[in-house]
mmCIF file of C-alpha atoms in Angstrom:
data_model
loop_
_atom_site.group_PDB
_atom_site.id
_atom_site.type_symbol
_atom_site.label_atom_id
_atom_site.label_comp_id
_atom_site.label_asym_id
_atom_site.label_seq_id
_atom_site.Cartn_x
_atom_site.Cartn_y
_atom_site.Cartn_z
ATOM 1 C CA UNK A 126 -30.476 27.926 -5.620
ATOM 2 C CA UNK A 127 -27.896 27.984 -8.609
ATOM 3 C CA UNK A 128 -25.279 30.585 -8.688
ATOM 4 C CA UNK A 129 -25.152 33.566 -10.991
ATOM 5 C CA UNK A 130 -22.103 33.852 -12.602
ATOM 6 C CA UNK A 131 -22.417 35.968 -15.439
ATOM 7 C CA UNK A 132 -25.375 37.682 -17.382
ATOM 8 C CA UNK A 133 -27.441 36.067 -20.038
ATOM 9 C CA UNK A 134 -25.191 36.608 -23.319
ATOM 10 C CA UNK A 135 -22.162 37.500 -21.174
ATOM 11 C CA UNK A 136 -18.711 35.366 -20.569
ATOM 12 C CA UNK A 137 -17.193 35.798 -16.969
ATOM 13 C CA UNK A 138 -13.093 35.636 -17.558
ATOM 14 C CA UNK A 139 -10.781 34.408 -14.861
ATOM 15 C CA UNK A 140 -6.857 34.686 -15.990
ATOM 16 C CA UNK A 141 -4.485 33.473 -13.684
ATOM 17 C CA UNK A 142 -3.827 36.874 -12.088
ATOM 18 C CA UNK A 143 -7.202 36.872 -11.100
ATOM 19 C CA UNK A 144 -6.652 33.339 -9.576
ATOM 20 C CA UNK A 145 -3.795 34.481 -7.100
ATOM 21 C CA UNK A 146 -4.072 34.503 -3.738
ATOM 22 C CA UNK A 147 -7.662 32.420 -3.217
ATOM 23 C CA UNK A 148 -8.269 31.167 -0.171
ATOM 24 C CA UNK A 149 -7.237 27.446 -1.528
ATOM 25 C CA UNK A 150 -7.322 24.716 1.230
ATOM 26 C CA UNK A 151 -4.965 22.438 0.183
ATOM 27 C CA UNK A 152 -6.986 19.227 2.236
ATOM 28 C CA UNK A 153 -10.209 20.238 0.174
ATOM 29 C CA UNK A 154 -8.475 20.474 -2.797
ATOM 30 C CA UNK A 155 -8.039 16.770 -2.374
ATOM 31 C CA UNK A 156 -10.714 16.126 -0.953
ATOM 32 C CA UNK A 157 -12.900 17.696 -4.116
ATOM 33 C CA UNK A 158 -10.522 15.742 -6.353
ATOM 34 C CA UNK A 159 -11.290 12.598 -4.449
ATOM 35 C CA UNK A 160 -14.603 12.917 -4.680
ATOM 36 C CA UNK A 161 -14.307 13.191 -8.817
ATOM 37 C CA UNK A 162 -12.775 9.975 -9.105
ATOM 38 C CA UNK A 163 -15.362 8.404 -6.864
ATOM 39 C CA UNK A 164 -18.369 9.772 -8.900
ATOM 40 C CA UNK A 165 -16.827 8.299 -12.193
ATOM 41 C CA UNK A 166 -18.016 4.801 -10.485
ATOM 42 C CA UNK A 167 -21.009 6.577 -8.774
ATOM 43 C CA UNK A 168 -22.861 8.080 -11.322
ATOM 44 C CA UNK A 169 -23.186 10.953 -13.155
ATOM 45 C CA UNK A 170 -19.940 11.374 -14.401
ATOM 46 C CA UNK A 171 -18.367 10.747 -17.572
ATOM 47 C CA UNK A 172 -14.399 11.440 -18.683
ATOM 48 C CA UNK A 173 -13.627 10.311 -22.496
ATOM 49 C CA UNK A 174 -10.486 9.711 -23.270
ATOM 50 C CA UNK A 175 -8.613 12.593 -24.566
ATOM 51 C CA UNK A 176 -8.064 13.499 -28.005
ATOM 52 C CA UNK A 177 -3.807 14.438 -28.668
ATOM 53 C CA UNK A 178 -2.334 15.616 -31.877
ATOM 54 C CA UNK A 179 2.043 15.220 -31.111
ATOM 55 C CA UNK A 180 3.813 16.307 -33.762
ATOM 56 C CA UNK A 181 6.277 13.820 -34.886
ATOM 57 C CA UNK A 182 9.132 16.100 -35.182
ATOM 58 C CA UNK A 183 8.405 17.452 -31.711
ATOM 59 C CA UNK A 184 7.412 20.847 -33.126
ATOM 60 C CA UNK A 185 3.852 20.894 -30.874
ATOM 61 C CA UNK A 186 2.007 19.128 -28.666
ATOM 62 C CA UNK A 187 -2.266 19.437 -28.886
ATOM 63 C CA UNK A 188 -4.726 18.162 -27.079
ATOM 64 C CA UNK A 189 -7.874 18.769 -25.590
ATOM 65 C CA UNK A 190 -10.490 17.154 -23.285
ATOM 66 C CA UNK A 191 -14.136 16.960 -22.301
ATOM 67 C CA UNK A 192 -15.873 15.669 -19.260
ATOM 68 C CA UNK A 193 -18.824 15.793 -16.608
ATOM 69 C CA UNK A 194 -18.286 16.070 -13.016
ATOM 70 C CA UNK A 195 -21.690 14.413 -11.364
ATOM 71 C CA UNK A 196 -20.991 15.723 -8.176
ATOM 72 C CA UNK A 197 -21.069 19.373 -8.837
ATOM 73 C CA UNK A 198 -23.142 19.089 -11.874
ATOM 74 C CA UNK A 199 -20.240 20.636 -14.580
ATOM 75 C CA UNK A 200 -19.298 20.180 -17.828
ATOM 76 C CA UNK A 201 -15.758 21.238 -18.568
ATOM 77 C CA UNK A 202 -14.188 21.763 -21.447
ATOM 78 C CA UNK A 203 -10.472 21.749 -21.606
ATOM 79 C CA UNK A 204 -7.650 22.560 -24.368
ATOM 80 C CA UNK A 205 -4.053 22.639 -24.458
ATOM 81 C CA UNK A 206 -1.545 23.873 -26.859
ATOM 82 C CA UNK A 207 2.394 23.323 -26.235
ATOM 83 C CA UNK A 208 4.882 24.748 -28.443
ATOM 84 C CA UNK A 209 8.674 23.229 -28.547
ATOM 85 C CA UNK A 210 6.995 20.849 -25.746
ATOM 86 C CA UNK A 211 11.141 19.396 -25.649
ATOM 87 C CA UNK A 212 12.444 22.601 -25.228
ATOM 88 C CA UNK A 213 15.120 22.175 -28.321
ATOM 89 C CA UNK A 214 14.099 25.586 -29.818
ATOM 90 C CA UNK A 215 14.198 27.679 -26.277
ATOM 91 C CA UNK A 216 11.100 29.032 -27.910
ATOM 92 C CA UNK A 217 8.898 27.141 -25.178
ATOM 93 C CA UNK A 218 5.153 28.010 -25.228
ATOM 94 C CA UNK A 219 2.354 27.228 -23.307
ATOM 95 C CA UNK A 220 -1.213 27.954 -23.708
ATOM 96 C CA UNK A 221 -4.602 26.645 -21.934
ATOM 97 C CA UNK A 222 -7.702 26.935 -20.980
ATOM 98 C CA UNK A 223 -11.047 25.305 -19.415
ATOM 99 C CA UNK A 224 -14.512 27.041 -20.382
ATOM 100 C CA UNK A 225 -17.128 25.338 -17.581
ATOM 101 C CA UNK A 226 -20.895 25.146 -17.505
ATOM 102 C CA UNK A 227 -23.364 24.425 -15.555
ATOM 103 C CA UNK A 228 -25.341 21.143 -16.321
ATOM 104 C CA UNK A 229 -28.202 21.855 -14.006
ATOM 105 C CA UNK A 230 -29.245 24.720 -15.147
ATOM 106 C CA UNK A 231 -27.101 25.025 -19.213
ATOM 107 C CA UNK A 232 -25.675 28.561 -17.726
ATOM 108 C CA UNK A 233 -22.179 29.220 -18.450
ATOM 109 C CA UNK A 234 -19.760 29.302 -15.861
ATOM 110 C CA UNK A 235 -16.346 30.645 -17.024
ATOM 111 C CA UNK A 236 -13.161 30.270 -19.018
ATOM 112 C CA UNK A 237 -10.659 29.897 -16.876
ATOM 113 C CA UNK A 238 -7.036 29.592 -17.427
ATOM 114 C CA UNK A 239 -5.179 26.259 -15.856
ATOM 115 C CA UNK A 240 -1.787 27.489 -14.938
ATOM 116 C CA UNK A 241 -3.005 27.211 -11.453
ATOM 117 C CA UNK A 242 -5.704 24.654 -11.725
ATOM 118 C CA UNK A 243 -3.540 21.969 -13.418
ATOM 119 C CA UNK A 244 -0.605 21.544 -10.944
ATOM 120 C CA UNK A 245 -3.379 21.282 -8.034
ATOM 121 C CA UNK A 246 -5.555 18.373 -9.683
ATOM 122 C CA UNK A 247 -2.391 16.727 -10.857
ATOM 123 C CA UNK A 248 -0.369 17.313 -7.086
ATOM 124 C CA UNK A 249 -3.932 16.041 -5.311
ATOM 125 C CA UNK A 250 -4.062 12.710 -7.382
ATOM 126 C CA UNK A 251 -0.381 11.910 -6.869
ATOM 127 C CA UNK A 252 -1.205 12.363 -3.292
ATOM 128 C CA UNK A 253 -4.137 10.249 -3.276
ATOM 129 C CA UNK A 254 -2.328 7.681 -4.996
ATOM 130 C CA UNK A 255 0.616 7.764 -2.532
ATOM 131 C CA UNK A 256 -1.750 7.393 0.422
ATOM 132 C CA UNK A 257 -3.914 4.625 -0.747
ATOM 133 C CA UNK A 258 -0.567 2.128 -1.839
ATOM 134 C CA UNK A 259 1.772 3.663 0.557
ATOM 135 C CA UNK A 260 -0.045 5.068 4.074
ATOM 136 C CA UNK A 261 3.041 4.633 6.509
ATOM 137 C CA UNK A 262 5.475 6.257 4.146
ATOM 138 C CA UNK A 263 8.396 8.811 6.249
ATOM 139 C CA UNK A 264 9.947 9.708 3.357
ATOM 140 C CA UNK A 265 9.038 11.293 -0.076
ATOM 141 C CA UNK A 266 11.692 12.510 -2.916
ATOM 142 C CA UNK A 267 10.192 14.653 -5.859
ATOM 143 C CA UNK A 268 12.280 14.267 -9.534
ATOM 144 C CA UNK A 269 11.895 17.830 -11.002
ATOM 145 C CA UNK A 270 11.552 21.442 -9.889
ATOM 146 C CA UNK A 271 9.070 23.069 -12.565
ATOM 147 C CA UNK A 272 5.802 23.862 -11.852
ATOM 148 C CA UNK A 273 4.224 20.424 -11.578
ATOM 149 C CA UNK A 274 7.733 19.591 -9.093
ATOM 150 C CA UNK A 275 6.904 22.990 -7.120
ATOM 151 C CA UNK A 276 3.397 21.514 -5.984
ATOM 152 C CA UNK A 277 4.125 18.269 -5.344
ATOM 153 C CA UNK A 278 5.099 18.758 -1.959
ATOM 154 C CA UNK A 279 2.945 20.803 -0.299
ATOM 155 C CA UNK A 280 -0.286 18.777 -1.262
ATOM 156 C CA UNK A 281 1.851 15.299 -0.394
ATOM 157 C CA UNK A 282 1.770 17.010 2.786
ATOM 158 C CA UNK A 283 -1.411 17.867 3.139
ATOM 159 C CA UNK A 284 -2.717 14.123 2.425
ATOM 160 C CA UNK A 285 0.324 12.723 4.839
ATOM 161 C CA UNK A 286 1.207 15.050 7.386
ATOM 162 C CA UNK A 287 3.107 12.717 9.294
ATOM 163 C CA UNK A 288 5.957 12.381 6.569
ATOM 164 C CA UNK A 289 9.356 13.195 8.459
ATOM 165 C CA UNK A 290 12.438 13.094 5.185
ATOM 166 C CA UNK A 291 11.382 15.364 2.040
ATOM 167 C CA UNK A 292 13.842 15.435 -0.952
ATOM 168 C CA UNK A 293 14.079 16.858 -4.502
ATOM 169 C CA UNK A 294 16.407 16.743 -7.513
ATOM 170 C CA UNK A 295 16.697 18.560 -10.004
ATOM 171 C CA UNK A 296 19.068 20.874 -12.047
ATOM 172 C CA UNK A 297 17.840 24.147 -12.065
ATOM 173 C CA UNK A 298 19.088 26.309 -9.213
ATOM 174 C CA UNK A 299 15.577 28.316 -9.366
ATOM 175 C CA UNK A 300 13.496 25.593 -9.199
ATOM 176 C CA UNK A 301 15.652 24.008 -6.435
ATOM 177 C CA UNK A 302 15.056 27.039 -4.225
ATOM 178 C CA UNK A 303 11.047 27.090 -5.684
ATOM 179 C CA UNK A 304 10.781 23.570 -3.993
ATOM 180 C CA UNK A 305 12.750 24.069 -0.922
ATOM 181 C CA UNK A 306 10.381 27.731 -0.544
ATOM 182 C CA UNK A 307 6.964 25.470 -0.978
ATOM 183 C CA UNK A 308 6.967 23.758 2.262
ATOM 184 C CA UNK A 309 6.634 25.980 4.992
ATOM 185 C CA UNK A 310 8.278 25.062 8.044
ATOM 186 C CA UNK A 311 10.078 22.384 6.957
ATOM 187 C CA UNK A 312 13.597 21.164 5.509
ATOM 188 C CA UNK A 313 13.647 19.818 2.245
ATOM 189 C CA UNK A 314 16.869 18.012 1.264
ATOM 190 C CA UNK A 315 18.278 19.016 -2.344
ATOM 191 C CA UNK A 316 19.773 15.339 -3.459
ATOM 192 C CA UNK A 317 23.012 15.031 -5.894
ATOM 193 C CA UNK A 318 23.160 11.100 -5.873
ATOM 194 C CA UNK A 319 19.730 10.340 -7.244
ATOM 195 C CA UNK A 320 19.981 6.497 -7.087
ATOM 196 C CA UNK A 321 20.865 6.749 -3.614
ATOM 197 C CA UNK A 322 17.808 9.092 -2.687
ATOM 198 C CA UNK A 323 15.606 6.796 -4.730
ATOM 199 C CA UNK A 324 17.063 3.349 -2.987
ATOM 200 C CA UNK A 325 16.041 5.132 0.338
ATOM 201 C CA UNK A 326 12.301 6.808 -0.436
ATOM 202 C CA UNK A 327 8.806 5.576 0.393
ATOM 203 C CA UNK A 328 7.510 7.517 -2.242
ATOM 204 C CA UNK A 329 9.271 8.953 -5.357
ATOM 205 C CA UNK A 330 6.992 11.419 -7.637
ATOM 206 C CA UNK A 331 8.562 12.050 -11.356
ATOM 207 C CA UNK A 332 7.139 15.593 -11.939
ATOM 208 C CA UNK A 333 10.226 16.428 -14.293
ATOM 209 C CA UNK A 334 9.866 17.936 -17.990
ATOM 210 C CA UNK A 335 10.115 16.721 -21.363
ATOM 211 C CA UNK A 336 14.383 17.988 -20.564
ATOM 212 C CA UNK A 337 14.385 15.444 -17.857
ATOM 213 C CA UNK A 338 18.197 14.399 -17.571
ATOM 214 C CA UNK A 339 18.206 10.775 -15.379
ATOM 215 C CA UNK A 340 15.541 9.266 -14.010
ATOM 216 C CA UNK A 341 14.909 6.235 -11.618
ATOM 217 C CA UNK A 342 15.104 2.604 -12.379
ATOM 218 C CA UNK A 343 13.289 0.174 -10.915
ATOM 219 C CA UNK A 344 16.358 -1.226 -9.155
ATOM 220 C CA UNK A 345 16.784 1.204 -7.430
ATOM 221 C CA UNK A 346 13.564 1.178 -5.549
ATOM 222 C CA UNK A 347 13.315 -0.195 -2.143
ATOM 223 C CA UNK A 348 10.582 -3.063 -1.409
ATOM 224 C CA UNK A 349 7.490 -1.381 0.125
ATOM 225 C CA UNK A 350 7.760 2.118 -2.315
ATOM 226 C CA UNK A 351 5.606 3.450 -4.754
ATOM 227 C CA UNK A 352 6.720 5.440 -7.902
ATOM 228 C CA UNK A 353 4.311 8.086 -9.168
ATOM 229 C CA UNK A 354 4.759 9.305 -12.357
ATOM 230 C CA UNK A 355 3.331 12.082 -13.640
ATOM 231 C CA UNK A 356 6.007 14.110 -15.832
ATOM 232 C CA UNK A 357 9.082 12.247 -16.324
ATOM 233 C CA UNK A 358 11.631 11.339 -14.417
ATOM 234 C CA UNK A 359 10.730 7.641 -13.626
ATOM 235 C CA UNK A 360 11.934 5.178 -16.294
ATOM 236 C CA UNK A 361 10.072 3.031 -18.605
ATOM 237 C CA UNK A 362 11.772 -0.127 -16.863
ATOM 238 C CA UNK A 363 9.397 0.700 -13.626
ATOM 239 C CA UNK A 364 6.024 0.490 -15.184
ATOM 240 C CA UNK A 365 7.260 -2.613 -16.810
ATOM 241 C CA UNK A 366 9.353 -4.011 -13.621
ATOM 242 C CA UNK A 367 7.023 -3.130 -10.625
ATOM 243 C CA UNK A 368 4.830 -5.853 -8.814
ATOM 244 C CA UNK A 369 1.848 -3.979 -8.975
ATOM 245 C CA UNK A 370 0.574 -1.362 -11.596
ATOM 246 C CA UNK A 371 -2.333 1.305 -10.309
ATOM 247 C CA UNK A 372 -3.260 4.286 -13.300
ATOM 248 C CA UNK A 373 -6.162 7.308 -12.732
ATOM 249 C CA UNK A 374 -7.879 5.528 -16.162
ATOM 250 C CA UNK A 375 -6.399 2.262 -17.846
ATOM 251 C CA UNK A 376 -7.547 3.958 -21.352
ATOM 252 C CA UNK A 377 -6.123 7.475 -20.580
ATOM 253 C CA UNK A 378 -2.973 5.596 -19.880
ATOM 254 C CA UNK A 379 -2.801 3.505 -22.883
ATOM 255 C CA UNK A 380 -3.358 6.823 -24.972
ATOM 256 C CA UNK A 381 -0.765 8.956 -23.356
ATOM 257 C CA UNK A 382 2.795 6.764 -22.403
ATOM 258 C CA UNK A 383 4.065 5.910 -25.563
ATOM 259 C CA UNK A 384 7.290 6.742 -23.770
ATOM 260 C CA UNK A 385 6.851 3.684 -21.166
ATOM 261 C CA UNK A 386 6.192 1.197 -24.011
ATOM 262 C CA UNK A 387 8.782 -1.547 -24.668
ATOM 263 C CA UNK A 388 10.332 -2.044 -27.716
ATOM 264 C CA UNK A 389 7.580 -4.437 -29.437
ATOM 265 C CA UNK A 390 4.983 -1.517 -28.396
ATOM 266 C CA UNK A 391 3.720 -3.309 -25.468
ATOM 267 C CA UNK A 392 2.521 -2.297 -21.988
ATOM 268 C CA UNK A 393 2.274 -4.593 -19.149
ATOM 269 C CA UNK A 394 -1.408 -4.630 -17.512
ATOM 270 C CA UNK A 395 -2.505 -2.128 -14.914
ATOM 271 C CA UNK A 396 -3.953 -3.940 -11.796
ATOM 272 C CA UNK A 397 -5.973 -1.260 -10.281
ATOM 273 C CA UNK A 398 -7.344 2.224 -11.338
ATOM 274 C CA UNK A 399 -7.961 5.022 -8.851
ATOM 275 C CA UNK A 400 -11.877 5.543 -8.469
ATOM 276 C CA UNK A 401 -11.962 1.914 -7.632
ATOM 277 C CA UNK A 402 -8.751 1.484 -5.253
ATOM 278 C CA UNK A 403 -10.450 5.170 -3.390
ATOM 279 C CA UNK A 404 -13.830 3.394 -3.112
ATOM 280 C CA UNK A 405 -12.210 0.320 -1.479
ATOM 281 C CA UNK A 406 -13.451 -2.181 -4.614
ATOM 282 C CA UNK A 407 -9.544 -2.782 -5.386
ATOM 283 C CA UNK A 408 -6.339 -3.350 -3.570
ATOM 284 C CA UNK A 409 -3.538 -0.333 -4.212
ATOM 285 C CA UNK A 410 -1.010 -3.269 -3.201
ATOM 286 C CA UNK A 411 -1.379 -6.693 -3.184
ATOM 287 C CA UNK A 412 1.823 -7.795 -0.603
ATOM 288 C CA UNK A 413 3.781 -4.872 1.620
ATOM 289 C CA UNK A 414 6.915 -5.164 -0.251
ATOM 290 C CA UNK A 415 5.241 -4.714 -3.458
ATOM 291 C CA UNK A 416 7.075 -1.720 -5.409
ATOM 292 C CA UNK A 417 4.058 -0.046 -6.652
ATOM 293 C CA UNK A 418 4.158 2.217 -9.886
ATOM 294 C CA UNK A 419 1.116 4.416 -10.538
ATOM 295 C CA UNK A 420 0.515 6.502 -13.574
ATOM 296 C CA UNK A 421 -1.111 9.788 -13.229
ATOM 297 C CA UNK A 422 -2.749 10.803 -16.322
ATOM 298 C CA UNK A 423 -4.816 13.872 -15.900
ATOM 299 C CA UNK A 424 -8.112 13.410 -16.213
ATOM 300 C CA UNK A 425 -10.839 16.276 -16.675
ATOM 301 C CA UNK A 426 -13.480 15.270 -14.532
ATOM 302 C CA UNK A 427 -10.946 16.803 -12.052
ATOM 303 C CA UNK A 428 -10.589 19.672 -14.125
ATOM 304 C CA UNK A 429 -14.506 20.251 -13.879
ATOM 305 C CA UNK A 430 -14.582 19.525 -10.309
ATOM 306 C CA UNK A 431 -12.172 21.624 -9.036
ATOM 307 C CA UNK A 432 -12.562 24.262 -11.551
ATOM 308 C CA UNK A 433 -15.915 24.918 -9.703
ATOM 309 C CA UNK A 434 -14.482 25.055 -6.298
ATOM 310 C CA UNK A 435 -12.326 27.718 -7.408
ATOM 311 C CA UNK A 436 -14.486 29.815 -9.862
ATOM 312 C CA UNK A 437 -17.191 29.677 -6.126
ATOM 313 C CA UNK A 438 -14.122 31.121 -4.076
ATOM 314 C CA UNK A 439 -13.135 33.310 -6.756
ATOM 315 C CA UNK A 440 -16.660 34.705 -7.393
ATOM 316 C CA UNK A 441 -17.317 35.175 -3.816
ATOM 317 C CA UNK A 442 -14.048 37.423 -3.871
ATOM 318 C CA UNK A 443 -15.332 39.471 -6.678
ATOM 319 C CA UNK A 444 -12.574 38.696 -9.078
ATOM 320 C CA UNK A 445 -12.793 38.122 -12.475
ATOM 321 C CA UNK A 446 -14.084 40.057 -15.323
ATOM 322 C CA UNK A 447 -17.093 39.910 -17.402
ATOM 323 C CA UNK A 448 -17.211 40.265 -20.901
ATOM 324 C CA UNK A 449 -19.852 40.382 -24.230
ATOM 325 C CA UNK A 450 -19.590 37.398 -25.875
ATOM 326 C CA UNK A 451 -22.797 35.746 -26.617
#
């Protein structure tokens, strides 16, 4: 029997204040993620590529997404405004939103902010994608403390529990602490020499901003590692440099990295995309000393997906407000 979220004619709202504190279960979380990348080969789901409008002097950043997430019947529609998106102005701005509906049944679900929901899908792919090329990693370093930097960890975690060295860099004495405070129970190194903490990771995860100051090169990468890049904070030279190339979407990837393209505008090929490495029809790695870069491009089918999950645990904690709207 379907869920009732809201009235006929009525919108149910769910701001980010009413998203604190859910019962989130960090191993689900992936696990629901997972799951939306599989159904994209499966059936029933559908993820076009996303439509951007980027300003070319830098002034905003636009773009919005639709998609349909088989496995819990949703369409979700998502759109995101950034203003000063290179933070030259210190007049930075960020606005978004998902509105979700139900596909079995054409009810309306909600319109939820992403401030929460984006640093989850985005932290649960990069895990996925540093389990599948690299599942005996020990060590894991994280380039950039914002938000997308303060959730890295504790989902890496949750996918690899058996990861021993955890490091960061980053330049903001805040975010430093933000990242150290995200792992309970365990020591997180804050790096000043980030070519040495990048020659001696299993994993590295750029997370960092548009205001990223250094970033790793591919020689600096030990044989075996995998670079996930997300933010910034990995350089151009690894896409084009690594052995093997793994992306969520090959066409998502094409129409978001203009900053990894070489000179003449090119981009080397990707070897493997996510729904296919997770479903075992392609290799994450072809040899073990293979340095692996993957490019996580978020994808809304993971948007949809998870946005359900949360908008069940937050309607069974009676948050949320309903509104006339229809």
């Amino acid at each position: 029997m379907s869920k009732s979220y809201a009235p006929p004619g009525q919108l149910w709202l769910l701001p980010q204040s009413q998203q604190e504190g859910l019962d989130l279960d960090r191993r689900q979380v992936i696990a629901v993620v997972e799951q939306a990348y599989r159904a994209l080969r499966e059936g029933g789901s559908d993820n076009p590529v996303k439509t951007i409008i980027d300003d070319p002097g830098h002034h905003s950043l636009s773009y919005s997404m639709v998609a349909r997430d088989g496995g819990s019947g949703t369409v979700c529609f998502k759109a995101v405004y950034e203003f000063d998106p290179r933070r030259t102005r210190d007049s930075y701005r960020f606005h978004s939103f998902v509105f979700l509906v139900d596909d079995t049944t054409g009810a309306p679900i909600a319109l939820m902010d992403v401030v929460k929901l984006g640093p989850l899908r985005s932290s649960a792919t990069t895990a996925l994608f540093a389990r599948a090329a690299c599942p005996d990693a020990r060590s894991a370093l994280v380039v950039g403390t914002g938000v997308q930097g303060q959730a890295a960890l504790p989902m890496l975690l949750a996918a690899m529990p058996e990861l021993e060295r955890l490091q960061v860099f980053g330049t903001y004495p805040e975010g430093l602490r933000a990242v150290r405070d995200s792992v309970d129970g365990r020591e997180v190194e804050i790096v000043k020499d980030l070519r040495e903490a990048a020659g001696e990771a299993d994993i590295v995860i750029g997370a960092s901003g548009l205001s990223v100051t250094e970033e790793v090169r591919r020689d600096w990468m030990k044989p075996g590692s995998v670079a996930v890049l997300l933010g910034y904070g990995v350089h151009a030279d690894v896409c084009h440099g690594a052995d093997y190339r793994i992306a969520t979407d090959t066409a998502q990837m094409h129409a978001t990295c203009d900053d990894l393209r070489g000179e003449d505008g090119s981009l080397p090929q990707v070897d493997a995309q996510l729904p296919d490495i997770l479903l075992g029809r392609a290799p994450a790695r072809r040899r073990p000393d293979d340095v692996v870069f993957a490019y996580n491009s978020g994808m809304a089918v993971t948007d949809a997906a998870l946005g359900r999950y949360m908008a069940d645990l937050a309607l069974a904690a009676g948050r949320g407000g309903k509104v006339n709207f229809w």
